[in-house]
Short mmCIF file of C-alpha atoms and ligand atoms in Angstrom, two decimals:
data_model
loop_
_atom_site.label_atom_id
_atom_site.label_comp_id
_atom_site.label_asym_id
_atom_site.label_seq_id
_atom_site.Cartn_x
_atom_site.Cartn_y
_atom_site.Cartn_z
CA MET A 1067 27.88 -62.46 15.42
CA ARG A 1068 30.41 -60.44 15.67
CA ILE A 1069 30.11 -56.79 14.94
CA ALA A 1070 32.22 -53.80 14.19
CA ILE A 1071 31.62 -50.14 14.39
CA MET A 1072 33.29 -48.33 12.21
CA GLY A 1073 32.82 -44.44 13.41
CA THR A 1074 31.91 -44.17 17.08
CA GLY A 1075 30.09 -41.12 16.96
CA GLY A 1076 26.22 -40.15 17.14
CA VAL A 1077 24.89 -42.89 15.11
CA GLY A 1078 27.26 -45.29 15.49
CA GLY A 1079 27.82 -44.90 19.41
CA PHE A 1080 24.51 -45.35 19.97
CA PHE A 1081 23.19 -48.05 18.27
CA GLY A 1082 26.68 -49.74 19.28
CA ALA A 1083 25.97 -49.54 22.39
CA LYS A 1084 22.23 -50.71 22.40
CA LEU A 1085 23.84 -53.89 20.73
CA ALA A 1086 26.87 -54.07 23.06
CA ALA A 1087 24.62 -53.79 26.29
CA SER A 1088 22.58 -56.77 24.91
CA GLY A 1089 25.73 -58.70 24.92
CA ALA A 1090 26.24 -59.11 21.31
CA ASP A 1091 30.43 -59.09 20.31
CA VAL A 1092 31.13 -55.29 19.92
CA THR A 1093 34.22 -53.68 18.91
CA PHE A 1094 34.02 -49.89 18.41
CA ILE A 1095 36.40 -48.14 16.10
CA ALA A 1096 36.89 -44.86 17.28
CA ARG A 1097 40.19 -42.22 17.64
CA GLY A 1098 41.47 -39.81 19.34
CA ALA A 1099 40.45 -38.62 22.77
CA HIS A 1100 37.35 -40.17 21.94
CA GLY A 1101 38.74 -43.64 21.76
CA ALA A 1102 40.64 -43.04 24.65
CA ALA A 1103 37.89 -41.78 26.78
CA ILE A 1104 35.81 -44.88 25.57
CA ALA A 1105 39.15 -47.01 26.48
CA GLU A 1106 39.14 -46.00 30.14
CA ARG A 1107 35.60 -44.66 31.12
CA GLY A 1108 33.66 -46.93 28.76
CA LEU A 1109 30.80 -45.74 26.23
CA THR A 1110 27.88 -43.44 28.01
CA ILE A 1111 24.83 -42.78 26.09
CA ASP A 1112 23.11 -39.51 27.43
CA SER A 1113 19.26 -40.05 26.57
CA PRO A 1114 16.25 -40.19 28.54
CA ALA A 1115 14.67 -43.10 26.35
CA HIS A 1116 17.86 -45.17 25.97
CA PRO A 1117 20.39 -44.15 28.80
CA VAL A 1118 23.88 -46.40 29.11
CA ALA A 1119 26.40 -45.52 31.78
CA GLY A 1120 30.19 -46.04 31.28
CA LEU A 1121 29.40 -49.37 29.57
CA ALA A 1122 33.14 -50.99 29.79
CA VAL A 1123 33.31 -51.75 25.82
CA THR A 1124 36.09 -53.29 23.21
CA VAL A 1125 37.51 -50.43 21.63
CA THR A 1126 40.65 -49.98 19.44
CA ASP A 1127 41.59 -47.29 16.93
CA ASP A 1128 43.02 -49.98 14.38
CA PRO A 1129 40.51 -51.86 12.44
CA ALA A 1130 43.87 -54.24 11.56
CA LYS A 1131 44.03 -55.41 14.91
CA VAL A 1132 40.13 -56.76 14.76
CA GLY A 1133 40.24 -59.39 12.23
CA PRO A 1134 37.18 -60.64 10.13
CA VAL A 1135 33.71 -59.91 11.47
CA ASP A 1136 30.47 -60.55 10.56
CA VAL A 1137 29.05 -57.32 10.00
CA VAL A 1138 30.50 -53.83 9.85
CA MET A 1139 28.34 -50.81 10.80
CA VAL A 1140 29.65 -47.64 9.09
CA ALA A 1141 29.28 -44.59 10.40
CA VAL A 1142 31.56 -42.01 9.44
CA LYS A 1143 30.90 -38.73 8.35
CA LEU A 1144 30.57 -38.40 4.40
CA TRP A 1145 33.78 -36.72 3.77
CA ASP A 1146 35.87 -39.98 5.73
CA THR A 1147 34.06 -42.54 3.41
CA ALA A 1148 36.68 -43.31 1.25
CA ALA A 1149 39.74 -43.46 4.16
CA ALA A 1150 37.43 -45.72 6.13
CA ALA A 1151 36.50 -48.43 3.09
CA GLU A 1152 40.54 -48.89 3.18
CA GLN A 1153 40.66 -48.53 6.58
CA LEU A 1154 38.21 -51.43 7.44
CA ARG A 1155 39.46 -54.49 4.75
CA PRO A 1156 40.93 -56.09 7.07
CA MET A 1157 37.68 -56.54 9.24
CA VAL A 1158 36.02 -57.74 5.98
CA GLY A 1159 36.11 -61.58 5.56
CA PRO A 1160 34.74 -63.61 3.11
CA GLU A 1161 31.09 -63.52 4.43
CA THR A 1162 31.29 -59.99 5.88
CA VAL A 1163 28.50 -57.56 4.94
CA VAL A 1164 28.89 -53.73 5.35
CA ILE A 1165 26.43 -51.76 6.26
CA SER A 1166 26.84 -47.71 5.72
CA PHE A 1167 24.05 -46.25 8.32
CA GLN A 1168 25.10 -43.02 6.54
CA ASN A 1169 23.38 -40.02 4.74
CA GLY A 1170 23.14 -38.95 1.53
CA ILE A 1171 23.20 -41.21 -1.32
CA GLU A 1172 26.61 -41.64 -2.51
CA ALA A 1173 28.60 -43.83 0.20
CA GLY A 1174 26.92 -47.64 -0.58
CA SER A 1175 28.36 -46.88 -4.84
CA LEU A 1176 31.61 -46.01 -2.74
CA LEU A 1177 31.63 -48.80 -0.35
CA ARG A 1178 30.47 -51.38 -2.81
CA ALA A 1179 33.10 -50.03 -5.28
CA ALA A 1180 36.30 -50.50 -2.72
CA LEU A 1181 34.94 -53.62 -1.29
CA GLY A 1182 33.16 -55.27 -3.83
CA ALA A 1183 29.22 -55.50 -4.02
CA GLU A 1184 28.93 -58.92 -2.44
CA HIS A 1185 30.24 -57.37 0.79
CA VAL A 1186 27.54 -54.11 1.02
CA ALA A 1187 24.29 -53.43 2.36
CA GLY A 1188 21.98 -50.30 2.24
CA GLY A 1189 21.11 -48.64 5.61
CA VAL A 1190 19.63 -45.72 6.69
CA ALA A 1191 19.49 -44.03 10.51
CA HIS A 1192 16.68 -42.38 12.03
CA ILE A 1193 17.99 -40.43 15.28
CA SER A 1194 19.31 -37.05 16.31
CA ALA A 1195 22.14 -37.43 18.14
CA THR A 1196 25.80 -36.26 18.66
CA ILE A 1197 29.44 -36.49 20.62
CA ALA A 1198 28.92 -34.52 23.41
CA ALA A 1199 32.03 -34.83 24.86
CA PRO A 1200 34.98 -37.68 24.80
CA GLY A 1201 33.44 -40.67 25.72
CA VAL A 1202 29.29 -39.69 25.64
CA ILE A 1203 27.32 -39.66 22.92
CA ARG A 1204 23.87 -37.24 23.59
CA GLN A 1205 20.06 -38.34 21.67
CA VAL A 1206 17.87 -35.72 21.27
CA GLY A 1207 14.60 -36.82 21.36
CA SER A 1208 13.48 -40.34 21.47
CA LEU A 1209 13.64 -41.51 17.66
CA ALA A 1210 16.23 -44.04 17.23
CA ARG A 1211 15.17 -46.73 14.38
CA ILE A 1212 17.51 -48.25 11.92
CA ILE A 1213 16.26 -49.64 8.02
CA PHE A 1214 18.82 -51.37 6.12
CA GLY A 1215 18.73 -54.21 3.18
CA ALA A 1216 20.29 -55.31 0.26
CA PHE A 1217 20.70 -53.06 -2.58
CA GLY A 1218 18.77 -54.49 -5.34
CA GLY A 1219 16.43 -56.57 -2.89
CA GLY A 1220 16.21 -59.82 -2.54
CA ALA A 1221 17.04 -61.83 1.27
CA ASP A 1222 20.69 -61.62 2.71
CA PRO A 1223 20.79 -64.35 5.28
CA ARG A 1224 23.77 -62.14 6.93
CA LEU A 1225 21.18 -59.27 7.23
CA ALA A 1226 18.18 -61.28 8.79
CA ALA A 1227 20.80 -62.57 11.40
CA PHE A 1228 21.97 -58.68 11.80
CA ALA A 1229 18.22 -58.25 12.02
CA GLU A 1230 17.72 -60.76 14.98
CA ALA A 1231 20.59 -59.03 16.95
CA CYS A 1232 18.63 -55.48 16.68
CA GLN A 1233 15.70 -57.37 17.89
CA ALA A 1234 17.74 -58.77 20.91
CA ALA A 1235 19.07 -55.02 21.52
CA GLY A 1236 15.78 -53.79 21.31
CA ILE A 1237 16.74 -51.52 18.24
CA GLU A 1238 13.51 -50.39 16.38
CA HIS A 1239 14.30 -51.66 12.82
CA THR A 1240 13.42 -52.57 9.63
CA LEU A 1241 14.77 -55.27 6.91
CA SER A 1242 13.53 -53.25 3.84
CA PRO A 1243 12.65 -55.60 0.62
CA ASP A 1244 13.76 -51.82 -1.16
CA ILE A 1245 16.49 -50.17 0.49
CA ASP A 1246 17.66 -48.24 -2.51
CA ARG A 1247 14.17 -46.36 -2.17
CA ALA A 1248 14.68 -45.99 1.20
CA ILE A 1249 17.30 -44.08 1.37
CA TRP A 1250 16.33 -41.83 -1.57
CA GLU A 1251 13.30 -41.09 0.66
CA LYS A 1252 15.61 -40.13 3.50
CA PHE A 1253 17.42 -38.09 1.28
CA VAL A 1254 14.61 -36.02 -0.47
CA PHE A 1255 13.60 -35.34 3.65
CA LEU A 1256 17.04 -34.62 4.72
CA SER A 1257 18.30 -32.90 1.75
CA ALA A 1258 15.07 -30.50 2.40
CA PHE A 1259 15.64 -30.38 6.30
CA SER A 1260 19.41 -29.72 6.59
CA ALA A 1261 19.03 -27.20 4.18
CA ILE A 1262 16.42 -25.21 5.84
CA THR A 1263 17.63 -25.81 9.43
CA ALA A 1264 21.25 -24.50 8.42
CA LEU A 1265 20.33 -21.75 6.19
CA THR A 1266 17.78 -20.04 8.88
CA ARG A 1267 20.42 -21.37 11.92
CA LYS A 1268 16.57 -22.17 13.20
CA PRO A 1269 14.93 -25.52 14.65
CA ILE A 1270 11.83 -27.26 13.08
CA GLY A 1271 9.09 -25.71 15.01
CA ASP A 1272 9.98 -22.00 13.84
CA ILE A 1273 9.91 -22.95 10.35
CA ARG A 1274 6.76 -24.84 9.87
CA ALA A 1275 5.32 -22.48 11.87
CA ASP A 1276 5.79 -19.64 9.10
CA THR A 1277 4.02 -20.15 5.60
CA ASP A 1278 7.29 -18.67 3.39
CA LEU A 1279 9.73 -21.08 5.11
CA ARG A 1280 7.24 -24.16 4.89
CA ALA A 1281 6.80 -23.75 1.55
CA PHE A 1282 10.86 -23.49 1.40
CA LEU A 1283 10.80 -26.73 2.94
CA ARG A 1284 8.50 -28.47 0.51
CA ASP A 1285 10.05 -26.41 -2.66
CA ALA A 1286 13.58 -28.26 -1.68
CA ALA A 1287 11.84 -31.46 -1.18
CA SER A 1288 10.14 -31.28 -4.06
CA GLU A 1289 13.14 -30.44 -6.38
CA THR A 1290 14.89 -33.64 -4.72
CA ALA A 1291 12.25 -35.78 -5.51
CA ASP A 1292 12.27 -34.66 -9.09
CA VAL A 1293 16.23 -35.63 -9.33
CA ALA A 1294 15.11 -39.19 -7.76
CA ARG A 1295 12.56 -39.87 -10.16
CA ALA A 1296 14.67 -38.26 -13.36
CA ARG A 1297 16.83 -41.37 -12.27
CA GLY A 1298 14.64 -44.01 -12.21
CA VAL A 1299 13.67 -43.85 -8.53
CA ALA A 1300 10.25 -44.65 -7.44
CA ILE A 1301 9.20 -41.69 -5.14
CA VAL A 1302 5.82 -40.98 -4.80
CA PRO A 1303 4.42 -37.72 -6.33
CA GLU A 1304 3.28 -37.36 -2.86
CA GLN A 1305 6.52 -37.18 -1.35
CA ALA A 1306 6.88 -33.66 -0.46
CA ASP A 1307 4.16 -33.39 1.20
CA LYS A 1308 5.23 -36.39 3.60
CA VAL A 1309 8.54 -34.25 4.35
CA LEU A 1310 6.15 -31.39 5.42
CA ALA A 1311 4.31 -34.36 7.51
CA ALA A 1312 7.16 -35.50 9.12
CA ALA A 1313 8.10 -32.09 9.73
CA ASP A 1314 5.07 -31.55 11.76
CA ASN A 1315 5.70 -34.72 13.48
CA LEU A 1316 9.31 -33.72 15.04
CA PRO A 1317 9.88 -31.74 18.03
CA ALA A 1318 10.09 -28.33 17.69
CA ALA A 1319 13.80 -28.42 18.89
CA THR A 1320 14.86 -30.12 16.36
CA ARG A 1321 17.71 -29.59 13.66
CA ALA A 1322 19.56 -31.42 11.10
CA SER A 1323 22.89 -32.42 12.03
CA MET A 1324 24.68 -30.24 9.64
CA ALA A 1325 22.44 -27.14 11.19
CA HIS A 1326 24.66 -28.48 14.30
CA ASP A 1327 27.82 -28.70 12.59
CA LEU A 1328 27.39 -25.65 11.10
CA GLU A 1329 26.88 -23.57 14.44
CA ARG A 1330 29.65 -25.19 15.99
CA GLY A 1331 32.13 -24.13 12.96
CA ALA A 1332 32.66 -27.89 12.17
CA ARG A 1333 32.71 -29.33 8.69
CA LEU A 1334 29.68 -29.92 6.79
CA GLU A 1335 28.05 -32.29 4.74
CA LEU A 1336 26.49 -30.14 2.34
CA PRO A 1337 28.42 -31.12 -1.04
CA TRP A 1338 26.55 -34.41 -0.43
CA LEU A 1339 23.38 -32.74 0.07
CA SER A 1340 22.32 -30.09 -1.49
CA GLY A 1341 25.66 -30.18 -3.01
CA THR A 1342 24.86 -33.56 -4.89
CA VAL A 1343 20.87 -32.40 -5.46
CA VAL A 1344 22.50 -29.41 -7.19
CA ARG A 1345 25.29 -31.49 -9.40
CA LEU A 1346 22.83 -34.25 -10.23
CA GLY A 1347 19.77 -31.84 -11.24
CA ALA A 1348 22.56 -30.21 -13.82
CA GLU A 1349 23.27 -33.85 -14.96
CA LEU A 1350 19.70 -34.75 -15.84
CA GLY A 1351 18.20 -31.75 -16.62
CA VAL A 1352 16.07 -31.13 -13.28
CA PRO A 1353 15.86 -27.36 -12.28
CA THR A 1354 17.56 -27.13 -8.97
CA PRO A 1355 17.09 -23.21 -7.56
CA VAL A 1356 16.42 -23.59 -4.10
CA HIS A 1357 18.96 -26.30 -3.53
CA ARG A 1358 21.40 -24.14 -5.86
CA ALA A 1359 20.38 -21.17 -3.14
CA VAL A 1360 21.22 -22.99 -0.40
CA TRP A 1361 24.75 -24.20 -2.05
CA CYS A 1362 25.80 -20.79 -2.84
CA ALA A 1363 24.80 -19.17 0.43
CA LEU A 1364 26.70 -22.26 2.81
CA LYS A 1365 29.55 -23.01 0.19
CA LEU A 1366 32.07 -21.40 2.05
CA HIS A 1367 31.16 -22.58 5.18
CA ALA A 1368 31.54 -26.49 4.09
CA GLY A 1369 35.07 -26.97 5.21
CA GLY A 1370 34.28 -25.47 8.62
CA ARG A 1371 36.12 -22.78 10.46
N1 LIG B 374 24.23 -37.65 13.91
C1 LIG B 374 23.05 -37.74 13.50
O1 LIG B 374 21.82 -37.56 14.62
C2 LIG B 374 22.44 -38.28 12.21
C3 LIG B 374 23.60 -38.56 11.18
N2 LIG B 374 23.41 -39.66 10.47
C4 LIG B 374 24.52 -39.84 9.11
O2 LIG B 374 25.41 -40.72 10.00
C5 LIG B 374 26.60 -40.98 9.42
C6 LIG B 374 27.88 -40.53 11.05
O3 LIG B 374 26.95 -39.23 11.45
P1 LIG B 374 27.35 -38.90 13.12
O4 LIG B 374 27.33 -40.00 13.42
O5 LIG B 374 26.94 -37.54 12.89
O6 LIG B 374 29.14 -38.56 13.13
P2 LIG B 374 30.18 -38.57 14.09
O7 LIG B 374 30.89 -37.01 14.09
O8 LIG B 374 29.41 -38.10 15.49
O9 LIG B 374 30.60 -39.42 14.30
C7 LIG B 374 31.74 -40.06 13.29
C8 LIG B 374 32.39 -40.75 14.11
O10 LIG B 374 33.93 -41.35 13.44
C9 LIG B 374 34.78 -41.08 13.23
N3 LIG B 374 35.57 -41.38 12.24
C10 LIG B 374 35.90 -41.02 11.41
N4 LIG B 374 36.46 -42.26 10.65
C11 LIG B 374 37.08 -43.11 11.45
C12 LIG B 374 38.48 -43.66 11.17
N5 LIG B 374 38.64 -43.58 10.18
N6 LIG B 374 38.79 -44.32 12.17
C13 LIG B 374 37.73 -44.13 13.77
N7 LIG B 374 36.72 -43.16 13.66
C14 LIG B 374 36.71 -42.50 12.85
C15 LIG B 374 34.74 -39.40 14.04
O11 LIG B 374 36.14 -39.29 14.56
P3 LIG B 374 36.99 -37.60 14.34
O12 LIG B 374 35.73 -36.90 14.98
O13 LIG B 374 38.37 -37.77 14.81
O14 LIG B 374 36.82 -37.32 12.60
C16 LIG B 374 33.82 -39.10 14.87
O15 LIG B 374 34.18 -39.87 16.12
C17 LIG B 374 26.96 -39.11 8.54
O16 LIG B 374 26.82 -39.42 6.99
C18 LIG B 374 25.28 -38.51 9.27
O17 LIG B 374 24.56 -37.64 8.07
C19 LIG B 374 22.24 -39.91 9.79
C20 LIG B 374 21.43 -40.36 10.65
C21 LIG B 374 21.21 -39.16 12.12
C1 LIG B 375 17.34 -35.31 10.11
C2 LIG B 375 17.84 -36.18 10.99
C3 LIG B 375 18.33 -35.80 12.52
C4 LIG B 375 17.72 -37.78 11.15
O1 LIG B 375 17.61 -38.74 11.54
C5 LIG B 375 19.40 -36.52 10.51
O2 LIG B 375 19.45 -37.50 9.71
C6 LIG B 375 20.53 -35.48 10.67
O3 LIG B 375 20.22 -34.64 10.82
O4 LIG B 375 21.43 -36.16 9.98
#
């Protein structure tokens, strides 16, 4: 199986390295100093649970040189999705499946429109990882799990084969019969978690210990769950409580990637997180006052410094 990693950052670099370390045929798409460092010194995963040191890998900044592959894992930030979809086109052959492991709920439809629905599946990544230095991915905590599946359900032998590759690589994974709901469940969690850890500039340990902030987190999750249900997604009534339970189980130091991006003055995925909740809420007649407040408080930071 040939696998390409479109965007070798926290998510793509981590899971791609696990696959490559297991002997899978993986090509990494990476650019700039990061791509040059990987070519020169290999790919390093700084992680107590899943360390990889200077793994020699195939890396290029030009997908046209790769040719068709079996699986493309898309792991660029959301603002790069449209450009990445165009660039990865030469890697898509008749049997290729492209799986987005990005956050939010919009990447799948954008990729389907660009590449054709038959070539696109959905995915979710549960991990906390960043590019610590060129060529180096740092994982925080030990959570590292992916979920993927065919949009609309149904069996897809290409995804079953990818699940086997994940199994061989020791990647915790689920081939989901309902990826649409899994993507929305992650969105209910992340829209709330990114909102509160970015707005307060505090990790989850401080937030969950404070009654007001705990309620804020739950309210934010509730709003996104209401929007999901108004869109016809079967999100259970207790989903906001599940978000609190998930927050209680995270290492105390955990923050959303958007909170890290805010602190280092980088661009934010805010428009696709709280921004999308506000936009869809307005379209569907669902009030979203918490996400509106978050959107207003952070929007002037969304472009980075
Ligand atoms: N980080 C995390 O812990 C998690 C992130 N996610 C989601 O996964 C997605 C990816 O996030 P993350 O891994 O943090 O992102 P990163 O910023 O760490 O990595 C993305 C990488 O893709 C590169 N890239 C973008 N476009 C191209 C291109 N056309 N060609 C080559 N390289 C390209 C970027 O390069 P450059 O820097 O030059 O732009 C960057 O190196 C996001 O939607 C995020 O929300 C989901 C779960 C956890
Ligand atoms: C919350 C987390 C770390 C879970 O994977 C995440 O997706 C993010 O911060 O972008």
